[in-house]
PDB file of N, CA and C in Angstrom:
ATOM      1  N   UNK A   1     -15.500  -0.749   0.474  1.00  0.00           N
ATOM      2  CA  UNK A   1     -15.069   0.622   0.405  1.00  0.00           C
ATOM      3  C   UNK A   1     -14.241   0.771  -0.864  1.00  0.00           C
ATOM      4  N   UNK A   2     -14.646   1.647  -1.764  1.00  0.00           N
ATOM      5  CA  UNK A   2     -13.933   1.875  -3.010  1.00  0.00           C
ATOM      6  C   UNK A   2     -13.704   3.358  -3.164  1.00  0.00           C
ATOM      7  N   UNK A   3     -12.446   3.725  -3.379  1.00  0.00           N
ATOM      8  CA  UNK A   3     -12.101   5.127  -3.588  1.00  0.00           C
ATOM      9  C   UNK A   3     -11.494   5.218  -4.973  1.00  0.00           C
ATOM     10  N   UNK A   4     -12.153   5.940  -5.858  1.00  0.00           N
ATOM     11  CA  UNK A   4     -11.647   6.111  -7.219  1.00  0.00           C
ATOM     12  C   UNK A   4     -11.710   7.576  -7.592  1.00  0.00           C
ATOM     13  N   UNK A   5     -10.901   7.954  -8.548  1.00  0.00           N
ATOM     14  CA  UNK A   5     -10.968   9.309  -9.070  1.00  0.00           C
ATOM     15  C   UNK A   5     -10.369  10.375  -8.185  1.00  0.00           C
ATOM     16  N   UNK A   6      -9.609   9.985  -7.169  1.00  0.00           N
ATOM     17  CA  UNK A   6      -8.957  10.949  -6.294  1.00  0.00           C
ATOM     18  C   UNK A   6      -7.470  10.686  -6.335  1.00  0.00           C
ATOM     19  N   UNK A   7      -6.682  11.735  -6.234  1.00  0.00           N
ATOM     20  CA  UNK A   7      -5.238  11.527  -6.170  1.00  0.00           C
ATOM     21  C   UNK A   7      -4.914  10.780  -4.888  1.00  0.00           C
ATOM     22  N   UNK A   8      -3.751  10.106  -4.863  1.00  0.00           N
ATOM     23  CA  UNK A   8      -3.362   9.335  -3.686  1.00  0.00           C
ATOM     24  C   UNK A   8      -3.443  10.122  -2.404  1.00  0.00           C
ATOM     25  N   UNK A   9      -2.842  11.308  -2.392  1.00  0.00           N
ATOM     26  CA  UNK A   9      -2.818  12.112  -1.175  1.00  0.00           C
ATOM     27  C   UNK A   9      -4.192  12.545  -0.731  1.00  0.00           C
ATOM     28  N   UNK A  10      -5.025  12.962  -1.668  1.00  0.00           N
ATOM     29  CA  UNK A  10      -6.369  13.415  -1.331  1.00  0.00           C
ATOM     30  C   UNK A  10      -7.216  12.275  -0.785  1.00  0.00           C
ATOM     31  N   UNK A  11      -7.148  11.129  -1.436  1.00  0.00           N
ATOM     32  CA  UNK A  11      -7.927   9.976  -0.984  1.00  0.00           C
ATOM     33  C   UNK A  11      -7.523   9.558   0.415  1.00  0.00           C
ATOM     34  N   UNK A  12      -6.218   9.462   0.661  1.00  0.00           N
ATOM     35  CA  UNK A  12      -5.748   9.008   1.959  1.00  0.00           C
ATOM     36  C   UNK A  12      -5.919  10.067   3.034  1.00  0.00           C
ATOM     37  N   UNK A  13      -6.010  11.323   2.649  1.00  0.00           N
ATOM     38  CA  UNK A  13      -6.182  12.389   3.622  1.00  0.00           C
ATOM     39  C   UNK A  13      -7.465  12.238   4.425  1.00  0.00           C
ATOM     40  N   UNK A  14      -8.437  11.543   3.877  1.00  0.00           N
ATOM     41  CA  UNK A  14      -9.722  11.382   4.532  1.00  0.00           C
ATOM     42  C   UNK A  14      -9.843  10.079   5.302  1.00  0.00           C
ATOM     43  N   UNK A  15      -8.856   9.214   5.182  1.00  0.00           N
ATOM     44  CA  UNK A  15      -8.984   7.879   5.759  1.00  0.00           C
ATOM     45  C   UNK A  15      -7.982   7.638   6.868  1.00  0.00           C
ATOM     46  N   UNK A  16      -8.399   6.852   7.810  1.00  0.00           N
ATOM     47  CA  UNK A  16      -7.549   6.430   8.916  1.00  0.00           C
ATOM     48  C   UNK A  16      -7.673   4.919   9.051  1.00  0.00           C
ATOM     49  N   UNK A  17      -6.773   4.327   9.797  1.00  0.00           N
ATOM     50  CA  UNK A  17      -6.772   2.885   9.982  1.00  0.00           C
ATOM     51  C   UNK A  17      -8.148   2.374  10.414  1.00  0.00           C
ATOM     52  N   UNK A  18      -8.761   3.062  11.341  1.00  0.00           N
ATOM     53  CA  UNK A  18     -10.065   2.632  11.854  1.00  0.00           C
ATOM     54  C   UNK A  18     -11.145   2.577  10.794  1.00  0.00           C
ATOM     55  N   UNK A  19     -11.062   3.449   9.795  1.00  0.00           N
ATOM     56  CA  UNK A  19     -12.050   3.434   8.717  1.00  0.00           C
ATOM     57  C   UNK A  19     -12.027   2.103   7.981  1.00  0.00           C
ATOM     58  N   UNK A  20     -10.825   1.630   7.672  1.00  0.00           N
ATOM     59  CA  UNK A  20     -10.694   0.365   6.958  1.00  0.00           C
ATOM     60  C   UNK A  20     -11.101  -0.814   7.847  1.00  0.00           C
ATOM     61  N   UNK A  21     -10.681  -0.765   9.110  1.00  0.00           N
ATOM     62  CA  UNK A  21     -11.007  -1.856  10.023  1.00  0.00           C
ATOM     63  C   UNK A  21     -12.501  -1.906  10.296  1.00  0.00           C
ATOM     64  N   UNK A  22     -13.133  -0.749  10.468  1.00  0.00           N
ATOM     65  CA  UNK A  22     -14.578  -0.700  10.722  1.00  0.00           C
ATOM     66  C   UNK A  22     -15.359  -1.240   9.530  1.00  0.00           C
ATOM     67  N   UNK A  23     -14.816  -1.062   8.333  1.00  0.00           N
ATOM     68  CA  UNK A  23     -15.491  -1.555   7.129  1.00  0.00           C
ATOM     69  C   UNK A  23     -15.258  -3.057   6.935  1.00  0.00           C
ATOM     70  N   UNK A  24     -14.462  -3.668   7.808  1.00  0.00           N
ATOM     71  CA  UNK A  24     -14.214  -5.104   7.725  1.00  0.00           C
ATOM     72  C   UNK A  24     -13.224  -5.495   6.637  1.00  0.00           C
ATOM     73  N   UNK A  25     -12.405  -4.566   6.215  1.00  0.00           N
ATOM     74  CA  UNK A  25     -11.438  -4.851   5.150  1.00  0.00           C
ATOM     75  C   UNK A  25     -10.364  -5.817   5.642  1.00  0.00           C
ATOM     76  N   UNK A  26     -10.130  -6.860   4.876  1.00  0.00           N
ATOM     77  CA  UNK A  26      -9.069  -7.826   5.202  1.00  0.00           C
ATOM     78  C   UNK A  26      -7.950  -7.783   4.171  1.00  0.00           C
ATOM     79  N   UNK A  27      -8.293  -7.325   2.963  1.00  0.00           N
ATOM     80  CA  UNK A  27      -7.318  -7.188   1.882  1.00  0.00           C
ATOM     81  C   UNK A  27      -7.571  -5.847   1.211  1.00  0.00           C
ATOM     82  N   UNK A  28      -6.512  -5.077   0.999  1.00  0.00           N
ATOM     83  CA  UNK A  28      -6.639  -3.779   0.343  1.00  0.00           C
ATOM     84  C   UNK A  28      -5.649  -3.693  -0.812  1.00  0.00           C
ATOM     85  N   UNK A  29      -6.089  -3.089  -1.903  1.00  0.00           N
ATOM     86  CA  UNK A  29      -5.239  -2.849  -3.055  1.00  0.00           C
ATOM     87  C   UNK A  29      -4.950  -1.369  -3.131  1.00  0.00           C
ATOM     88  N   UNK A  30      -3.664  -1.018  -3.036  1.00  0.00           N
ATOM     89  CA  UNK A  30      -3.234   0.379  -3.154  1.00  0.00           C
ATOM     90  C   UNK A  30      -2.478   0.514  -4.468  1.00  0.00           C
ATOM     91  N   UNK A  31      -3.016   1.270  -5.402  1.00  0.00           N
ATOM     92  CA  UNK A  31      -2.419   1.467  -6.714  1.00  0.00           C
ATOM     93  C   UNK A  31      -1.772   2.846  -6.762  1.00  0.00           C
ATOM     94  N   UNK A  32      -0.441   2.871  -6.742  1.00  0.00           N
ATOM     95  CA  UNK A  32       0.327   4.115  -6.756  1.00  0.00           C
ATOM     96  C   UNK A  32      -0.177   5.101  -5.683  1.00  0.00           C
ATOM     97  N   UNK A  33      -0.196   4.685  -4.412  1.00  0.00           N
ATOM     98  CA  UNK A  33      -0.790   5.519  -3.367  1.00  0.00           C
ATOM     99  C   UNK A  33      -0.053   6.828  -3.092  1.00  0.00           C
ATOM    100  N   UNK A  34       1.214   6.930  -3.496  1.00  0.00           N
ATOM    101  CA  UNK A  34       1.970   8.147  -3.182  1.00  0.00           C
ATOM    102  C   UNK A  34       2.347   8.954  -4.422  1.00  0.00           C
ATOM    103  N   UNK A  35       1.763   8.621  -5.547  1.00  0.00           N
ATOM    104  CA  UNK A  35       2.097   9.357  -6.774  1.00  0.00           C
ATOM    105  C   UNK A  35       1.676  10.814  -6.644  1.00  0.00           C
ATOM    106  N   UNK A  36       2.612  11.715  -6.895  1.00  0.00           N
ATOM    107  CA  UNK A  36       2.309  13.134  -6.956  1.00  0.00           C
ATOM    108  C   UNK A  36       2.073  13.830  -5.635  1.00  0.00           C
ATOM    109  N   UNK A  37       2.539  13.246  -4.536  1.00  0.00           N
ATOM    110  CA  UNK A  37       2.329  13.903  -3.240  1.00  0.00           C
ATOM    111  C   UNK A  37       3.673  14.212  -2.586  1.00  0.00           C
ATOM    112  N   UNK A  38       3.648  15.099  -1.611  1.00  0.00           N
ATOM    113  CA  UNK A  38       4.894  15.516  -0.964  1.00  0.00           C
ATOM    114  C   UNK A  38       5.387  14.474   0.039  1.00  0.00           C
ATOM    115  N   UNK A  39       6.617  14.656   0.476  1.00  0.00           N
ATOM    116  CA  UNK A  39       7.281  13.702   1.362  1.00  0.00           C
ATOM    117  C   UNK A  39       6.512  13.511   2.665  1.00  0.00           C
ATOM    118  N   UNK A  40       5.974  14.575   3.238  1.00  0.00           N
ATOM    119  CA  UNK A  40       5.228  14.464   4.491  1.00  0.00           C
ATOM    120  C   UNK A  40       3.982  13.613   4.335  1.00  0.00           C
ATOM    121  N   UNK A  41       3.270  13.803   3.242  1.00  0.00           N
ATOM    122  CA  UNK A  41       2.067  13.008   2.991  1.00  0.00           C
ATOM    123  C   UNK A  41       2.431  11.547   2.736  1.00  0.00           C
ATOM    124  N   UNK A  42       3.566  11.317   2.066  1.00  0.00           N
ATOM    125  CA  UNK A  42       4.022   9.940   1.848  1.00  0.00           C
ATOM    126  C   UNK A  42       4.246   9.242   3.180  1.00  0.00           C
ATOM    127  N   UNK A  43       4.877   9.932   4.123  1.00  0.00           N
ATOM    128  CA  UNK A  43       5.147   9.341   5.434  1.00  0.00           C
ATOM    129  C   UNK A  43       3.849   8.948   6.128  1.00  0.00           C
ATOM    130  N   UNK A  44       2.813   9.771   5.984  1.00  0.00           N
ATOM    131  CA  UNK A  44       1.512   9.456   6.584  1.00  0.00           C
ATOM    132  C   UNK A  44       0.902   8.215   5.943  1.00  0.00           C
ATOM    133  N   UNK A  45       1.026   8.093   4.642  1.00  0.00           N
ATOM    134  CA  UNK A  45       0.488   6.924   3.949  1.00  0.00           C
ATOM    135  C   UNK A  45       1.258   5.674   4.350  1.00  0.00           C
ATOM    136  N   UNK A  46       2.581   5.783   4.441  1.00  0.00           N
ATOM    137  CA  UNK A  46       3.387   4.641   4.884  1.00  0.00           C
ATOM    138  C   UNK A  46       2.985   4.221   6.298  1.00  0.00           C
ATOM    139  N   UNK A  47       2.713   5.182   7.152  1.00  0.00           N
ATOM    140  CA  UNK A  47       2.273   4.878   8.523  1.00  0.00           C
ATOM    141  C   UNK A  47       0.920   4.177   8.518  1.00  0.00           C
ATOM    142  N   UNK A  48       0.002   4.656   7.688  1.00  0.00           N
ATOM    143  CA  UNK A  48      -1.316   4.020   7.569  1.00  0.00           C
ATOM    144  C   UNK A  48      -1.158   2.570   7.115  1.00  0.00           C
ATOM    145  N   UNK A  49      -0.351   2.346   6.091  1.00  0.00           N
ATOM    146  CA  UNK A  49      -0.145   0.989   5.590  1.00  0.00           C
ATOM    147  C   UNK A  49       0.447   0.104   6.687  1.00  0.00           C
ATOM    148  N   UNK A  50       1.434   0.613   7.413  1.00  0.00           N
ATOM    149  CA  UNK A  50       2.033  -0.148   8.516  1.00  0.00           C
ATOM    150  C   UNK A  50       1.029  -0.483   9.603  1.00  0.00           C
ATOM    151  N   UNK A  51       0.171   0.475   9.954  1.00  0.00           N
ATOM    152  CA  UNK A  51      -0.866   0.232  10.965  1.00  0.00           C
ATOM    153  C   UNK A  51      -1.831  -0.857  10.510  1.00  0.00           C
ATOM    154  N   UNK A  52      -2.212  -0.810   9.248  1.00  0.00           N
ATOM    155  CA  UNK A  52      -3.132  -1.820   8.720  1.00  0.00           C
ATOM    156  C   UNK A  52      -2.505  -3.204   8.762  1.00  0.00           C
ATOM    157  N   UNK A  53      -1.245  -3.303   8.376  1.00  0.00           N
ATOM    158  CA  UNK A  53      -0.537  -4.584   8.425  1.00  0.00           C
ATOM    159  C   UNK A  53      -0.465  -5.080   9.866  1.00  0.00           C
ATOM    160  N   UNK A  54      -0.183  -4.175  10.797  1.00  0.00           N
ATOM    161  CA  UNK A  54      -0.126  -4.546  12.211  1.00  0.00           C
ATOM    162  C   UNK A  54      -1.455  -5.090  12.717  1.00  0.00           C
ATOM    163  N   UNK A  55      -2.558  -4.697  12.077  1.00  0.00           N
ATOM    164  CA  UNK A  55      -3.892  -5.178  12.447  1.00  0.00           C
ATOM    165  C   UNK A  55      -4.326  -6.383  11.608  1.00  0.00           C
ATOM    166  N   UNK A  56      -3.393  -6.966  10.858  1.00  0.00           N
ATOM    167  CA  UNK A  56      -3.684  -8.196  10.123  1.00  0.00           C
ATOM    168  C   UNK A  56      -4.296  -8.003   8.749  1.00  0.00           C
ATOM    169  N   UNK A  57      -4.290  -6.788   8.227  1.00  0.00           N
ATOM    170  CA  UNK A  57      -4.837  -6.539   6.900  1.00  0.00           C
ATOM    171  C   UNK A  57      -3.752  -6.833   5.869  1.00  0.00           C
ATOM    172  N   UNK A  58      -4.111  -7.579   4.826  1.00  0.00           N
ATOM    173  CA  UNK A  58      -3.182  -7.853   3.730  1.00  0.00           C
ATOM    174  C   UNK A  58      -3.210  -6.682   2.768  1.00  0.00           C
ATOM    175  N   UNK A  59      -2.048  -6.260   2.323  1.00  0.00           N
ATOM    176  CA  UNK A  59      -1.930  -5.124   1.419  1.00  0.00           C
ATOM    177  C   UNK A  59      -1.318  -5.588   0.099  1.00  0.00           C
ATOM    178  N   UNK A  60      -1.980  -5.269  -1.000  1.00  0.00           N
ATOM    179  CA  UNK A  60      -1.417  -5.445  -2.335  1.00  0.00           C
ATOM    180  C   UNK A  60      -1.038  -4.055  -2.804  1.00  0.00           C
ATOM    181  N   UNK A  61       0.239  -3.839  -3.032  1.00  0.00           N
ATOM    182  CA  UNK A  61       0.750  -2.515  -3.362  1.00  0.00           C
ATOM    183  C   UNK A  61       1.279  -2.508  -4.786  1.00  0.00           C
ATOM    184  N   UNK A  62       0.754  -1.619  -5.595  1.00  0.00           N
ATOM    185  CA  UNK A  62       1.268  -1.399  -6.941  1.00  0.00           C
ATOM    186  C   UNK A  62       1.978  -0.061  -6.903  1.00  0.00           C
ATOM    187  N   UNK A  63       3.264  -0.080  -7.261  1.00  0.00           N
ATOM    188  CA  UNK A  63       4.024   1.167  -7.209  1.00  0.00           C
ATOM    189  C   UNK A  63       5.143   1.143  -8.233  1.00  0.00           C
ATOM    190  N   UNK A  64       5.390   2.296  -8.827  1.00  0.00           N
ATOM    191  CA  UNK A  64       6.518   2.435  -9.744  1.00  0.00           C
ATOM    192  C   UNK A  64       7.736   2.967  -9.007  1.00  0.00           C
ATOM    193  N   UNK A  65       7.603   3.221  -7.703  1.00  0.00           N
ATOM    194  CA  UNK A  65       8.719   3.700  -6.889  1.00  0.00           C
ATOM    195  C   UNK A  65       9.418   2.512  -6.236  1.00  0.00           C
ATOM    196  N   UNK A  66      10.616   2.243  -6.715  1.00  0.00           N
ATOM    197  CA  UNK A  66      11.371   1.084  -6.243  1.00  0.00           C
ATOM    198  C   UNK A  66      11.577   1.105  -4.734  1.00  0.00           C
ATOM    199  N   UNK A  67      11.954   2.251  -4.177  1.00  0.00           N
ATOM    200  CA  UNK A  67      12.205   2.324  -2.732  1.00  0.00           C
ATOM    201  C   UNK A  67      10.939   2.019  -1.943  1.00  0.00           C
ATOM    202  N   UNK A  68       9.799   2.393  -2.464  1.00  0.00           N
ATOM    203  CA  UNK A  68       8.520   2.116  -1.812  1.00  0.00           C
ATOM    204  C   UNK A  68       8.259   0.610  -1.794  1.00  0.00           C
ATOM    205  N   UNK A  69       8.471  -0.042  -2.915  1.00  0.00           N
ATOM    206  CA  UNK A  69       8.261  -1.491  -2.986  1.00  0.00           C
ATOM    207  C   UNK A  69       9.200  -2.229  -2.033  1.00  0.00           C
ATOM    208  N   UNK A  70      10.465  -1.868  -2.086  1.00  0.00           N
ATOM    209  CA  UNK A  70      11.450  -2.554  -1.252  1.00  0.00           C
ATOM    210  C   UNK A  70      11.205  -2.267   0.230  1.00  0.00           C
ATOM    211  N   UNK A  71      10.846  -1.049   0.565  1.00  0.00           N
ATOM    212  CA  UNK A  71      10.666  -0.666   1.956  1.00  0.00           C
ATOM    213  C   UNK A  71       9.388  -1.162   2.608  1.00  0.00           C
ATOM    214  N   UNK A  72       8.342  -1.377   1.817  1.00  0.00           N
ATOM    215  CA  UNK A  72       7.046  -1.726   2.396  1.00  0.00           C
ATOM    216  C   UNK A  72       6.645  -3.188   2.222  1.00  0.00           C
ATOM    217  N   UNK A  73       7.307  -3.898   1.347  1.00  0.00           N
ATOM    218  CA  UNK A  73       6.812  -5.221   0.949  1.00  0.00           C
ATOM    219  C   UNK A  73       7.483  -6.377   1.672  1.00  0.00           C
ATOM    220  N   UNK A  74       6.677  -7.390   1.989  1.00  0.00           N
ATOM    221  CA  UNK A  74       7.207  -8.665   2.473  1.00  0.00           C
ATOM    222  C   UNK A  74       7.627  -9.525   1.289  1.00  0.00           C
ATOM    223  N   UNK A  75       6.891  -9.382   0.175  1.00  0.00           N
ATOM    224  CA  UNK A  75       7.203 -10.073  -1.077  1.00  0.00           C
ATOM    225  C   UNK A  75       6.936  -9.118  -2.227  1.00  0.00           C
ATOM    226  N   UNK A  76       7.733  -9.237  -3.286  1.00  0.00           N
ATOM    227  CA  UNK A  76       7.557  -8.413  -4.478  1.00  0.00           C
ATOM    228  C   UNK A  76       7.360  -9.346  -5.660  1.00  0.00           C
ATOM    229  N   UNK A  77       6.212  -9.238  -6.317  1.00  0.00           N
ATOM    230  CA  UNK A  77       5.966  -9.980  -7.557  1.00  0.00           C
ATOM    231  C   UNK A  77       6.339  -9.055  -8.708  1.00  0.00           C
ATOM    232  N   UNK A  78       7.221  -9.536  -9.572  1.00  0.00           N
ATOM    233  CA  UNK A  78       7.720  -8.722 -10.679  1.00  0.00           C
ATOM    234  C   UNK A  78       7.101  -9.230 -11.976  1.00  0.00           C
ATOM    235  N   UNK A  79       6.517  -8.289 -12.735  1.00  0.00           N
ATOM    236  CA  UNK A  79       5.878  -8.652 -13.998  1.00  0.00           C
ATOM    237  C   UNK A  79       6.655  -8.083 -15.179  1.00  0.00           C
ATOM    238  N   UNK A  80       6.586  -8.809 -16.294  1.00  0.00           N
ATOM    239  CA  UNK A  80       7.142  -8.360 -17.568  1.00  0.00           C
ATOM    240  C   UNK A  80       6.123  -8.719 -18.634  1.00  0.00           C
ATOM    241  N   UNK A  81       5.641  -7.703 -19.343  1.00  0.00           N
ATOM    242  CA  UNK A  81       4.640  -7.890 -20.391  1.00  0.00           C
ATOM    243  C   UNK A  81       3.432  -8.687 -19.889  1.00  0.00           C
ATOM    244  N   UNK A  82       2.980  -8.358 -18.672  1.00  0.00           N
ATOM    245  CA  UNK A  82       1.766  -8.950 -18.117  1.00  0.00           C
ATOM    246  C   UNK A  82       1.904 -10.327 -17.514  1.00  0.00           C
ATOM    247  N   UNK A  83       3.124 -10.836 -17.424  1.00  0.00           N
ATOM    248  CA  UNK A  83       3.349 -12.171 -16.874  1.00  0.00           C
ATOM    249  C   UNK A  83       4.275 -12.052 -15.662  1.00  0.00           C
ATOM    250  N   UNK A  84       3.909 -12.710 -14.570  1.00  0.00           N
ATOM    251  CA  UNK A  84       4.771 -12.696 -13.388  1.00  0.00           C
ATOM    252  C   UNK A  84       6.044 -13.474 -13.694  1.00  0.00           C
ATOM    253  N   UNK A  85       7.170 -12.788 -13.551  1.00  0.00           N
ATOM    254  CA  UNK A  85       8.473 -13.377 -13.848  1.00  0.00           C
ATOM    255  C   UNK A  85       9.165 -13.920 -12.610  1.00  0.00           C
ATOM    256  N   UNK A  86       8.703 -13.499 -11.456  1.00  0.00           N
ATOM    257  CA  UNK A  86       9.296 -13.990 -10.223  1.00  0.00           C
ATOM    258  C   UNK A  86       8.680 -13.306  -9.023  1.00  0.00           C
ATOM    259  N   UNK A  87       8.771 -13.977  -7.894  1.00  0.00           N
ATOM    260  CA  UNK A  87       8.319 -13.418  -6.621  1.00  0.00           C
ATOM    261  C   UNK A  87       9.501 -13.463  -5.670  1.00  0.00           C
ATOM    262  N   UNK A  88       9.857 -12.291  -5.171  1.00  0.00           N
ATOM    263  CA  UNK A  88      11.027 -12.161  -4.302  1.00  0.00           C
ATOM    264  C   UNK A  88      10.604 -11.918  -2.860  1.00  0.00           C
ATOM    265  N   UNK A  89      11.241 -12.630  -1.939  1.00  0.00           N
ATOM    266  CA  UNK A  89      11.036 -12.359  -0.519  1.00  0.00           C
ATOM    267  C   UNK A  89      11.740 -11.052  -0.172  1.00  0.00           C
ATOM    268  N   UNK A  90      11.363 -10.452   0.932  1.00  0.00           N
ATOM    269  CA  UNK A  90      11.932  -9.164   1.351  1.00  0.00           C
ATOM    270  C   UNK A  90      13.458  -9.151   1.269  1.00  0.00           C
ATOM    271  N   UNK A  91      14.089 -10.194   1.785  1.00  0.00           N
ATOM    272  CA  UNK A  91      15.549 -10.216   1.808  1.00  0.00           C
ATOM    273  C   UNK A  91      16.165 -10.372   0.415  1.00  0.00           C
ATOM    274  N   UNK A  92      15.400 -10.824  -0.565  1.00  0.00           N
ATOM    275  CA  UNK A  92      15.885 -10.972  -1.947  1.00  0.00           C
ATOM    276  C   UNK A  92      15.590  -9.744  -2.806  1.00  0.00           C
ATOM    277  N   UNK A  93      14.685  -8.900  -2.360  1.00  0.00           N
ATOM    278  CA  UNK A  93      14.168  -7.802  -3.177  1.00  0.00           C
ATOM    279  C   UNK A  93      15.127  -6.615  -3.180  1.00  0.00           C
ATOM    280  N   UNK A  94      16.075  -6.672  -4.090  1.00  0.00           N
ATOM    281  CA  UNK A  94      16.985  -5.547  -4.295  1.00  0.00           C
ATOM    282  C   UNK A  94      16.598  -4.876  -5.610  1.00  0.00           C
ATOM    283  N   UNK A  95      17.028  -3.656  -5.780  1.00  0.00           N
ATOM    284  CA  UNK A  95      16.734  -2.942  -7.021  1.00  0.00           C
ATOM    285  C   UNK A  95      17.291  -3.721  -8.217  1.00  0.00           C
ATOM    286  N   UNK A  96      18.480  -4.261  -8.073  1.00  0.00           N
ATOM    287  CA  UNK A  96      19.103  -4.999  -9.161  1.00  0.00           C
ATOM    288  C   UNK A  96      18.304  -6.236  -9.534  1.00  0.00           C
ATOM    289  N   UNK A  97      17.896  -7.000  -8.537  1.00  0.00           N
ATOM    290  CA  UNK A  97      17.159  -8.254  -8.805  1.00  0.00           C
ATOM    291  C   UNK A  97      15.788  -7.958  -9.404  1.00  0.00           C
ATOM    292  N   UNK A  98      15.110  -6.944  -8.894  1.00  0.00           N
ATOM    293  CA  UNK A  98      13.809  -6.577  -9.441  1.00  0.00           C
ATOM    294  C   UNK A  98      13.945  -6.170 -10.908  1.00  0.00           C
ATOM    295  N   UNK A  99      14.966  -5.372 -11.234  1.00  0.00           N
ATOM    296  CA  UNK A  99      15.155  -4.932 -12.611  1.00  0.00           C
ATOM    297  C   UNK A  99      15.545  -6.091 -13.523  1.00  0.00           C
ATOM    298  N   UNK A 100      16.330  -7.032 -13.017  1.00  0.00           N
ATOM    299  CA  UNK A 100      16.676  -8.213 -13.815  1.00  0.00           C
ATOM    300  C   UNK A 100      15.408  -8.944 -14.257  1.00  0.00           C
ATOM    301  N   UNK A 101      14.495  -9.144 -13.310  1.00  0.00           N
ATOM    302  CA  UNK A 101      13.247  -9.825 -13.641  1.00  0.00           C
ATOM    303  C   UNK A 101      12.358  -8.988 -14.552  1.00  0.00           C
ATOM    304  N   UNK A 102      12.266  -7.711 -14.257  1.00  0.00           N
ATOM    305  CA  UNK A 102      11.389  -6.837 -15.034  1.00  0.00           C
ATOM    306  C   UNK A 102      11.848  -6.704 -16.479  1.00  0.00           C
ATOM    307  N   UNK A 103      13.163  -6.714 -16.676  1.00  0.00           N
ATOM    308  CA  UNK A 103      13.712  -6.530 -18.029  1.00  0.00           C
ATOM    309  C   UNK A 103      14.162  -7.848 -18.668  1.00  0.00           C
ATOM    310  N   UNK A 104      13.944  -8.949 -17.955  1.00  0.00           N
ATOM    311  CA  UNK A 104      14.341 -10.262 -18.429  1.00  0.00           C
ATOM    312  C   UNK A 104      15.833 -10.356 -18.719  1.00  0.00           C
ATOM    313  N   UNK A 105      16.624  -9.836 -17.760  1.00  0.00           N
ATOM    314  CA  UNK A 105      18.078  -9.878 -17.856  1.00  0.00           C
ATOM    315  C   UNK A 105      18.570 -10.953 -16.908  1.00  0.00           C
ATOM    316  N   UNK A 106      19.475 -11.782 -17.365  1.00  0.00           N
ATOM    317  CA  UNK A 106      20.034 -12.798 -16.476  1.00  0.00           C
ATOM    318  C   UNK A 106      21.397 -12.343 -15.994  1.00  0.00           C
ATOM    319  N   UNK A 107      21.634 -12.552 -14.703  1.00  0.00           N
ATOM    320  CA  UNK A 107      22.912 -12.116 -14.114  1.00  0.00           C
ATOM    321  C   UNK A 107      23.978 -13.138 -14.305  1.00  0.00           C
TER     322      UNK A 107
END
């Protein structure tokens, strides 16, 4: 199942957890799934992602929204100039630590 060329909200508006599970998806890549959508639609997308995780689906989330990364992720891989600078577990993933890695700043 590949969805391209649709805004995050529009693409997700047509999909439900069962759609992904019926397609046999075990790993999904969400690239900026909430960019440009309202708060209510974001909550629906967060719920969809949570439901998928509850059903054993692995989610790779790309997001420029720090709160989204921290709130949804079990681990955060931080890149700088195309190279992974560190992988943080949920309990380590603070805005400060993520920015240190992203900007190559040492505390």
